[in-house]
């Protein structure tokens, strides 16, 4: 969209510096208009100093997912080539061509879908079909009626005069903005077309004006409607039928001005909950100095210990259905209300989660606008932290000899014993507790995608069975 490589950043910065003082101070009653005017100033300045690309930027075709058919076709081709080099016959020269049709074509990003049993090539119809599916993934119909009737009671407020609470709800500082901006690496713009590189080249007065907008949003419990809207890009899952809507997962593009504010708020929230030791120690996802390696090392050590002691090790990997799309928002606010005093942080998160909308974009065509009723927004920095809060108590009630492991929404339970029947009994007990937990949390487990494996030295080991609900 923009000629970033040949950008005249000095002209961009100086033009903003001259025109920013003409913007009216941000007001609580006109925050949406103020953000629109500020965004328009950045876009107009970029058109003058940087310029838009006249032609569509062409990229190399994406490398396809490595299907087994591709590997097989290459092996057949190499074998046929060797045969031809030996025989030099016309028949051997032509023989490999019959296998070329098995190699998938990935040169096109156009999506065609089966809609009502008919193949649709209309970008608008395809975008709306995907939009309806993504909307259904996050609608309240995913919850049982018993859960929807479940009371989400709030506890007594936390002391707002506590020093950490005061820091958490204090005005946003320019140092926080600059620090968050320094770590923004993405080059993709959001619906407003503004990449992080523009913000990094703001002059001081423009950056201060942006901070004033942020603090107005923070202090006045308001939120621009345009910042609650995103463009969803459908990405084909590996080894899935490209003509079915359910074969695609959503990647959401949000406005970078909003994402920068999220990063500032998220850093405060992470500092607070980590300092409070709020997150369960089993959670290794998206936390400082933790990774999947923590879980893998625990599994490795338990496996070695069980085999060295001639024990069996049972392991269940649970799959949560539409985990991010079904994170119950009142549950998140309820949990936060137990540790955070009523103030700017709670107001911001509540405002951030409510009335989210999106459009699916495919083949440069936008779908209708869809509402995201539940769950945390895709593509958002703070969404990950809010999801960790929502799922935080999943391992409560699961005790030794069972060992729970958690990485974001990937939950695993280990159990080792010399007696296979004991493993089955203890794993079933933990599974029953998880089933009870799901009834009050809003999350659901998929029996089809949940896997059980038993490690043992014995060749003819007894098979065990675990039930999830029915």
mmCIF file of N, CA and C in Angstrom, residues 41-134:
data_model
loop_
_atom_site.group_PDB
_atom_site.id
_atom_site.type_symbol
_atom_site.label_atom_id
_atom_site.label_comp_id
_atom_site.label_asym_id
_atom_site.label_seq_id
_atom_site.Cartn_x
_atom_site.Cartn_y
_atom_site.Cartn_z
ATOM 1 N N UNK A 41 -5.024 12.477 9.591
ATOM 2 C CA UNK A 41 -3.814 13.291 9.497
ATOM 3 C C UNK A 41 -2.603 12.426 9.137
ATOM 4 N N UNK A 42 -2.486 11.272 9.784
ATOM 5 C CA UNK A 42 -1.358 10.370 9.501
ATOM 6 C C UNK A 42 -1.439 9.861 8.064
ATOM 7 N N UNK A 43 -2.640 9.460 7.633
ATOM 8 C CA UNK A 43 -2.805 8.925 6.274
ATOM 9 C C UNK A 43 -2.520 9.988 5.218
ATOM 10 N N UNK A 44 -3.030 11.199 5.422
ATOM 11 C CA UNK A 44 -2.812 12.279 4.448
ATOM 12 C C UNK A 44 -1.334 12.665 4.381
ATOM 13 N N UNK A 45 -0.687 12.702 5.540
ATOM 14 C CA UNK A 45 0.741 13.026 5.571
ATOM 15 C C UNK A 45 1.553 11.949 4.860
ATOM 16 N N UNK A 46 1.169 10.698 5.038
ATOM 17 C CA UNK A 46 1.878 9.598 4.378
ATOM 18 C C UNK A 46 1.711 9.669 2.859
ATOM 19 N N UNK A 47 0.527 10.061 2.399
ATOM 20 C CA UNK A 47 0.304 10.171 0.954
ATOM 21 C C UNK A 47 1.207 11.229 0.336
ATOM 22 N N UNK A 48 1.448 12.307 1.090
ATOM 23 C CA UNK A 48 2.277 13.397 0.565
ATOM 24 C C UNK A 48 3.766 13.044 0.620
ATOM 25 N N UNK A 49 4.205 12.514 1.772
ATOM 26 C CA UNK A 49 5.642 12.326 1.994
ATOM 27 C C UNK A 49 6.158 10.948 1.588
ATOM 28 N N UNK A 50 5.280 9.947 1.583
ATOM 29 C CA UNK A 50 5.712 8.581 1.271
ATOM 30 C C UNK A 50 5.119 8.119 -0.047
ATOM 31 N N UNK A 51 3.840 8.339 -0.219
ATOM 32 C CA UNK A 51 3.171 7.957 -1.457
ATOM 33 C C UNK A 51 2.633 6.540 -1.406
ATOM 34 N N UNK A 52 1.542 6.351 -2.145
ATOM 35 C CA UNK A 52 0.942 5.033 -2.230
ATOM 36 C C UNK A 52 1.467 4.297 -3.452
ATOM 37 N N UNK A 53 1.497 2.976 -3.349
ATOM 38 C CA UNK A 53 1.901 2.151 -4.484
ATOM 39 C C UNK A 53 0.781 2.163 -5.518
ATOM 40 N N UNK A 54 1.147 2.510 -6.744
ATOM 41 C CA UNK A 54 0.142 2.564 -7.806
ATOM 42 C C UNK A 54 -0.273 1.171 -8.247
ATOM 43 N N UNK A 55 0.694 0.267 -8.271
ATOM 44 C CA UNK A 55 0.415 -1.094 -8.698
ATOM 45 C C UNK A 55 0.357 -2.002 -7.496
ATOM 46 N N UNK A 56 -0.393 -3.062 -7.620
ATOM 47 C CA UNK A 56 -0.486 -4.044 -6.551
ATOM 48 C C UNK A 56 0.863 -4.711 -6.367
ATOM 49 N N UNK A 57 1.324 -4.789 -5.146
ATOM 50 C CA UNK A 57 2.618 -5.404 -4.869
ATOM 51 C C UNK A 57 2.520 -6.898 -5.121
ATOM 52 N N UNK A 58 3.421 -7.391 -5.927
ATOM 53 C CA UNK A 58 3.412 -8.821 -6.232
ATOM 54 C C UNK A 58 4.403 -9.540 -5.337
ATOM 55 N N UNK A 59 3.970 -10.640 -4.812
ATOM 56 C CA UNK A 59 4.806 -11.450 -3.944
ATOM 57 C C UNK A 59 5.063 -12.794 -4.614
ATOM 58 N N UNK A 60 6.108 -13.434 -4.187
ATOM 59 C CA UNK A 60 6.322 -14.798 -4.641
ATOM 60 C C UNK A 60 5.185 -15.680 -4.152
ATOM 61 N N UNK A 61 4.797 -16.662 -4.951
ATOM 62 C CA UNK A 61 3.748 -17.582 -4.482
ATOM 63 C C UNK A 61 4.163 -18.231 -3.172
ATOM 64 N N UNK A 62 3.209 -18.386 -2.281
ATOM 65 C CA UNK A 62 3.501 -19.004 -0.998
ATOM 66 C C UNK A 62 3.878 -20.476 -1.181
ATOM 67 N N UNK A 63 4.805 -20.899 -0.370
ATOM 68 C CA UNK A 63 5.179 -22.306 -0.404
ATOM 69 C C UNK A 63 4.010 -23.116 0.143
ATOM 70 N N UNK A 64 3.571 -24.164 -0.568
ATOM 71 C CA UNK A 64 2.421 -24.936 -0.099
ATOM 72 C C UNK A 64 2.777 -25.775 1.109
ATOM 73 N N UNK A 65 1.764 -26.225 1.830
ATOM 74 C CA UNK A 65 2.005 -27.210 2.871
ATOM 75 C C UNK A 65 2.577 -28.454 2.225
ATOM 76 N N UNK A 66 3.515 -29.102 2.853
ATOM 77 C CA UNK A 66 4.251 -30.207 2.244
ATOM 78 C C UNK A 66 3.427 -31.481 2.315
ATOM 79 N N UNK A 67 2.625 -31.690 1.294
ATOM 80 C CA UNK A 67 1.815 -32.889 1.234
ATOM 81 C C UNK A 67 2.686 -34.109 0.932
ATOM 82 N N UNK A 68 2.226 -35.270 1.361
ATOM 83 C CA UNK A 68 2.933 -36.510 1.030
ATOM 84 C C UNK A 68 2.919 -36.755 -0.468
ATOM 85 N N UNK A 69 1.850 -36.256 -1.141
ATOM 86 C CA UNK A 69 1.772 -36.436 -2.594
ATOM 87 C C UNK A 69 2.919 -35.733 -3.309
ATOM 88 N N UNK A 70 3.332 -34.574 -2.762
ATOM 89 C CA UNK A 70 4.449 -33.851 -3.383
ATOM 90 C C UNK A 70 5.723 -34.672 -3.276
ATOM 91 N N UNK A 71 5.985 -35.197 -2.083
ATOM 92 C CA UNK A 71 7.177 -36.008 -1.868
ATOM 93 C C UNK A 71 7.171 -37.223 -2.787
ATOM 94 N N UNK A 72 6.016 -37.862 -2.903
ATOM 95 C CA UNK A 72 5.914 -39.052 -3.748
ATOM 96 C C UNK A 72 6.130 -38.699 -5.212
ATOM 97 N N UNK A 73 5.558 -37.555 -5.636
ATOM 98 C CA UNK A 73 5.718 -37.135 -7.032
ATOM 99 C C UNK A 73 7.177 -36.847 -7.372
ATOM 100 N N UNK A 74 7.895 -36.228 -6.416
ATOM 101 C CA UNK A 74 9.310 -35.937 -6.655
ATOM 102 C C UNK A 74 10.118 -37.225 -6.754
ATOM 103 N N UNK A 75 9.790 -38.184 -5.900
ATOM 104 C CA UNK A 75 10.492 -39.473 -5.968
ATOM 105 C C UNK A 75 10.245 -40.171 -7.299
ATOM 106 N N UNK A 76 8.982 -40.138 -7.786
ATOM 107 C CA UNK A 76 8.649 -40.752 -9.080
ATOM 108 C C UNK A 76 9.382 -40.045 -10.216
ATOM 109 N N UNK A 77 9.438 -38.716 -10.122
ATOM 110 C CA UNK A 77 10.114 -37.948 -11.169
ATOM 111 C C UNK A 77 11.604 -38.279 -11.237
ATOM 112 N N UNK A 78 12.247 -38.320 -10.052
ATOM 113 C CA UNK A 78 13.678 -38.642 -10.013
ATOM 114 C C UNK A 78 13.963 -40.045 -10.541
ATOM 115 N N UNK A 79 13.073 -40.986 -10.173
ATOM 116 C CA UNK A 79 13.251 -42.357 -10.649
ATOM 117 C C UNK A 79 13.079 -42.428 -12.162
ATOM 118 N N UNK A 80 12.068 -41.700 -12.675
ATOM 119 C CA UNK A 80 11.818 -41.691 -14.117
ATOM 120 C C UNK A 80 12.969 -41.025 -14.871
ATOM 121 N N UNK A 81 13.557 -39.988 -14.265
ATOM 122 C CA UNK A 81 14.678 -39.303 -14.890
ATOM 123 C C UNK A 81 15.864 -40.238 -15.055
ATOM 124 N N UNK A 82 16.140 -41.015 -14.025
ATOM 125 C CA UNK A 82 17.247 -41.971 -14.102
ATOM 126 C C UNK A 82 16.988 -43.026 -15.166
ATOM 127 N N UNK A 83 15.713 -43.464 -15.255
ATOM 128 C CA UNK A 83 15.356 -44.459 -16.276
ATOM 129 C C UNK A 83 15.565 -43.898 -17.676
ATOM 130 N N UNK A 84 15.126 -42.633 -17.883
ATOM 131 C CA UNK A 84 15.278 -42.006 -19.188
ATOM 132 C C UNK A 84 16.756 -41.804 -19.548
ATOM 133 N N UNK A 85 17.558 -41.403 -18.554
ATOM 134 C CA UNK A 85 18.986 -41.187 -18.827
ATOM 135 C C UNK A 85 19.685 -42.480 -19.251
ATOM 136 N N UNK A 86 19.133 -43.594 -18.837
ATOM 137 C CA UNK A 86 19.718 -44.889 -19.220
ATOM 138 C C UNK A 86 19.193 -45.361 -20.567
ATOM 139 N N UNK A 87 17.858 -45.250 -20.758
ATOM 140 C CA UNK A 87 17.260 -45.813 -21.979
ATOM 141 C C UNK A 87 17.246 -44.850 -23.154
ATOM 142 N N UNK A 88 17.107 -43.539 -22.873
ATOM 143 C CA UNK A 88 17.034 -42.507 -23.917
ATOM 144 C C UNK A 88 15.826 -42.693 -24.847
ATOM 145 N N UNK A 89 14.762 -43.327 -24.367
ATOM 146 C CA UNK A 89 13.586 -43.569 -25.211
ATOM 147 C C UNK A 89 12.540 -42.491 -24.986
ATOM 148 N N UNK A 90 11.731 -42.273 -26.048
ATOM 149 C CA UNK A 90 10.672 -41.278 -25.965
ATOM 150 C C UNK A 90 9.608 -41.665 -24.932
ATOM 151 N N UNK A 91 9.337 -42.954 -24.804
ATOM 152 C CA UNK A 91 8.329 -43.429 -23.858
ATOM 153 C C UNK A 91 8.716 -43.102 -22.422
ATOM 154 N N UNK A 92 9.986 -43.331 -22.068
ATOM 155 C CA UNK A 92 10.457 -43.025 -20.708
ATOM 156 C C UNK A 92 10.548 -41.531 -20.467
ATOM 157 N N UNK A 93 10.742 -40.761 -21.547
ATOM 158 C CA UNK A 93 10.815 -39.317 -21.398
ATOM 159 C C UNK A 93 9.448 -38.730 -21.018
ATOM 160 N N UNK A 94 8.368 -39.292 -21.553
ATOM 161 C CA UNK A 94 7.027 -38.765 -21.321
ATOM 162 C C UNK A 94 6.360 -39.323 -20.076
ATOM 163 N N UNK A 95 6.829 -40.415 -19.532
ATOM 164 C CA UNK A 95 6.128 -41.114 -18.456
ATOM 165 C C UNK A 95 5.912 -40.302 -17.177
ATOM 166 N N UNK A 96 6.835 -39.418 -16.755
ATOM 167 C CA UNK A 96 6.597 -38.718 -15.483
ATOM 168 C C UNK A 96 5.440 -37.725 -15.520
ATOM 169 N N UNK A 97 5.078 -37.257 -16.727
ATOM 170 C CA UNK A 97 4.098 -36.182 -16.813
ATOM 171 C C UNK A 97 2.733 -36.561 -16.256
ATOM 172 N N UNK A 98 2.398 -37.844 -16.240
ATOM 173 C CA UNK A 98 1.081 -38.249 -15.762
ATOM 174 C C UNK A 98 0.912 -38.025 -14.264
ATOM 175 N N UNK A 99 2.023 -37.873 -13.538
ATOM 176 C CA UNK A 99 1.935 -37.681 -12.092
ATOM 177 C C UNK A 99 1.902 -36.212 -11.694
ATOM 178 N N UNK A 100 2.118 -35.313 -12.652
ATOM 179 C CA UNK A 100 2.193 -33.892 -12.314
ATOM 180 C C UNK A 100 0.866 -33.359 -11.775
ATOM 181 N N UNK A 101 -0.236 -33.979 -12.210
ATOM 182 C CA UNK A 101 -1.545 -33.491 -11.789
ATOM 183 C C UNK A 101 -1.790 -33.694 -10.292
ATOM 184 N N UNK A 102 -1.006 -34.549 -9.641
ATOM 185 C CA UNK A 102 -1.209 -34.820 -8.216
ATOM 186 C C UNK A 102 -0.585 -33.747 -7.331
ATOM 187 N N UNK A 103 0.268 -32.904 -7.904
ATOM 188 C CA UNK A 103 0.917 -31.862 -7.105
ATOM 189 C C UNK A 103 -0.025 -30.680 -6.961
ATOM 190 N N UNK A 104 -0.368 -30.262 -5.742
ATOM 191 C CA UNK A 104 -1.335 -29.173 -5.553
ATOM 192 C C UNK A 104 -0.788 -27.846 -6.050
ATOM 193 N N UNK A 105 -1.675 -27.032 -6.570
ATOM 194 C CA UNK A 105 -1.311 -25.709 -7.068
ATOM 195 C C UNK A 105 -1.514 -24.689 -5.960
ATOM 196 N N UNK A 106 -0.430 -24.022 -5.552
ATOM 197 C CA UNK A 106 -0.515 -23.040 -4.474
ATOM 198 C C UNK A 106 -0.244 -21.624 -4.965
ATOM 199 N N UNK A 107 -0.223 -21.453 -6.293
ATOM 200 C CA UNK A 107 0.132 -20.139 -6.822
ATOM 201 C C UNK A 107 -0.996 -19.118 -6.660
ATOM 202 N N UNK A 108 -2.205 -19.601 -6.389
ATOM 203 C CA UNK A 108 -3.339 -18.694 -6.258
ATOM 204 C C UNK A 108 -3.827 -18.634 -4.816
ATOM 205 N N UNK A 109 -4.149 -17.407 -4.359
ATOM 206 C CA UNK A 109 -4.673 -17.229 -3.018
ATOM 207 C C UNK A 109 -6.190 -17.103 -3.027
ATOM 208 N N UNK A 110 -6.810 -17.306 -4.181
ATOM 209 C CA UNK A 110 -8.259 -17.215 -4.296
ATOM 210 C C UNK A 110 -8.895 -18.402 -3.585
ATOM 211 N N UNK A 111 -9.937 -18.128 -2.779
ATOM 212 C CA UNK A 111 -10.635 -19.172 -2.034
ATOM 213 C C UNK A 111 -11.990 -19.428 -2.680
ATOM 214 N N UNK A 112 -12.255 -20.676 -3.019
ATOM 215 C CA UNK A 112 -13.557 -21.119 -3.497
ATOM 216 C C UNK A 112 -14.115 -22.115 -2.491
ATOM 217 N N UNK A 113 -15.407 -21.982 -2.168
ATOM 218 C CA UNK A 113 -15.996 -22.818 -1.128
ATOM 219 C C UNK A 113 -17.254 -23.516 -1.621
ATOM 220 N N UNK A 114 -17.511 -24.666 -1.014
ATOM 221 C CA UNK A 114 -18.784 -25.347 -1.219
ATOM 222 C C UNK A 114 -19.821 -24.691 -0.313
ATOM 223 N N UNK A 115 -20.807 -24.034 -0.938
ATOM 224 C CA UNK A 115 -21.879 -23.364 -0.191
ATOM 225 C C UNK A 115 -23.203 -23.955 -0.662
ATOM 226 N N UNK A 116 -23.933 -24.561 0.238
ATOM 227 C CA UNK A 116 -25.190 -25.245 -0.092
ATOM 228 C C UNK A 116 -24.970 -26.275 -1.200
ATOM 229 N N UNK A 117 -23.882 -27.031 -1.040
ATOM 230 C CA UNK A 117 -23.537 -28.141 -1.955
ATOM 231 C C UNK A 117 -23.137 -27.669 -3.343
ATOM 232 N N UNK A 118 -22.926 -26.367 -3.531
ATOM 233 C CA UNK A 118 -22.481 -25.837 -4.817
ATOM 234 C C UNK A 118 -21.181 -25.068 -4.634
ATOM 235 N N UNK A 119 -20.281 -25.219 -5.593
ATOM 236 C CA UNK A 119 -18.996 -24.537 -5.521
ATOM 237 C C UNK A 119 -19.170 -23.071 -5.876
ATOM 238 N N UNK A 120 -18.876 -22.195 -4.918
ATOM 239 C CA UNK A 120 -19.034 -20.758 -5.135
ATOM 240 C C UNK A 120 -17.680 -20.118 -5.416
ATOM 241 N N UNK A 121 -17.626 -19.281 -6.463
ATOM 242 C CA UNK A 121 -16.409 -18.542 -6.800
ATOM 243 C C UNK A 121 -16.565 -17.054 -6.526
ATOM 244 N N UNK A 122 -17.703 -16.656 -5.961
ATOM 245 C CA UNK A 122 -17.946 -15.244 -5.657
ATOM 246 C C UNK A 122 -17.194 -14.851 -4.391
ATOM 247 N N UNK A 123 -16.232 -13.909 -4.479
ATOM 248 C CA UNK A 123 -15.482 -13.499 -3.284
ATOM 249 C C UNK A 123 -16.388 -13.001 -2.165
ATOM 250 N N UNK A 124 -17.463 -12.298 -2.506
ATOM 251 C CA UNK A 124 -18.380 -11.766 -1.487
ATOM 252 C C UNK A 124 -19.098 -12.904 -0.764
ATOM 253 N N UNK A 125 -19.602 -13.883 -1.527
ATOM 254 C CA UNK A 125 -20.304 -15.021 -0.920
ATOM 255 C C UNK A 125 -19.345 -15.857 -0.071
ATOM 256 N N UNK A 126 -18.120 -16.048 -0.564
ATOM 257 C CA UNK A 126 -17.119 -16.809 0.182
ATOM 258 C C UNK A 126 -16.777 -16.100 1.487
ATOM 259 N N UNK A 127 -16.562 -14.783 1.418
ATOM 260 C CA UNK A 127 -16.220 -14.012 2.615
ATOM 261 C C UNK A 127 -17.347 -14.077 3.644
ATOM 262 N N UNK A 128 -18.600 -13.991 3.185
ATOM 263 C CA UNK A 128 -19.729 -14.051 4.110
ATOM 264 C C UNK A 128 -19.901 -15.446 4.701
ATOM 265 N N UNK A 129 -19.636 -16.481 3.913
ATOM 266 C CA UNK A 129 -19.729 -17.846 4.431
ATOM 267 C C UNK A 129 -18.707 -18.064 5.539
ATOM 268 N N UNK A 130 -17.489 -17.591 5.328
ATOM 269 C CA UNK A 130 -16.455 -17.699 6.363
ATOM 270 C C UNK A 130 -16.802 -16.827 7.564
ATOM 271 N N UNK A 131 -17.351 -15.634 7.304
ATOM 272 C CA UNK A 131 -17.726 -14.737 8.386
ATOM 273 C C UNK A 131 -18.798 -15.347 9.275
ATOM 274 N N UNK A 132 -19.791 -15.991 8.670
ATOM 275 C CA UNK A 132 -20.841 -16.639 9.457
ATOM 276 C C UNK A 132 -20.261 -17.761 10.327
ATOM 277 N N UNK A 133 -19.325 -18.516 9.762
ATOM 278 C CA UNK A 133 -18.729 -19.608 10.534
ATOM 279 C C UNK A 133 -17.915 -19.064 11.707
ATOM 280 N N UNK A 134 -17.080 -18.030 11.465
ATOM 281 C CA UNK A 134 -16.284 -17.450 12.550
ATOM 282 C C UNK A 134 -17.191 -16.812 13.605
#
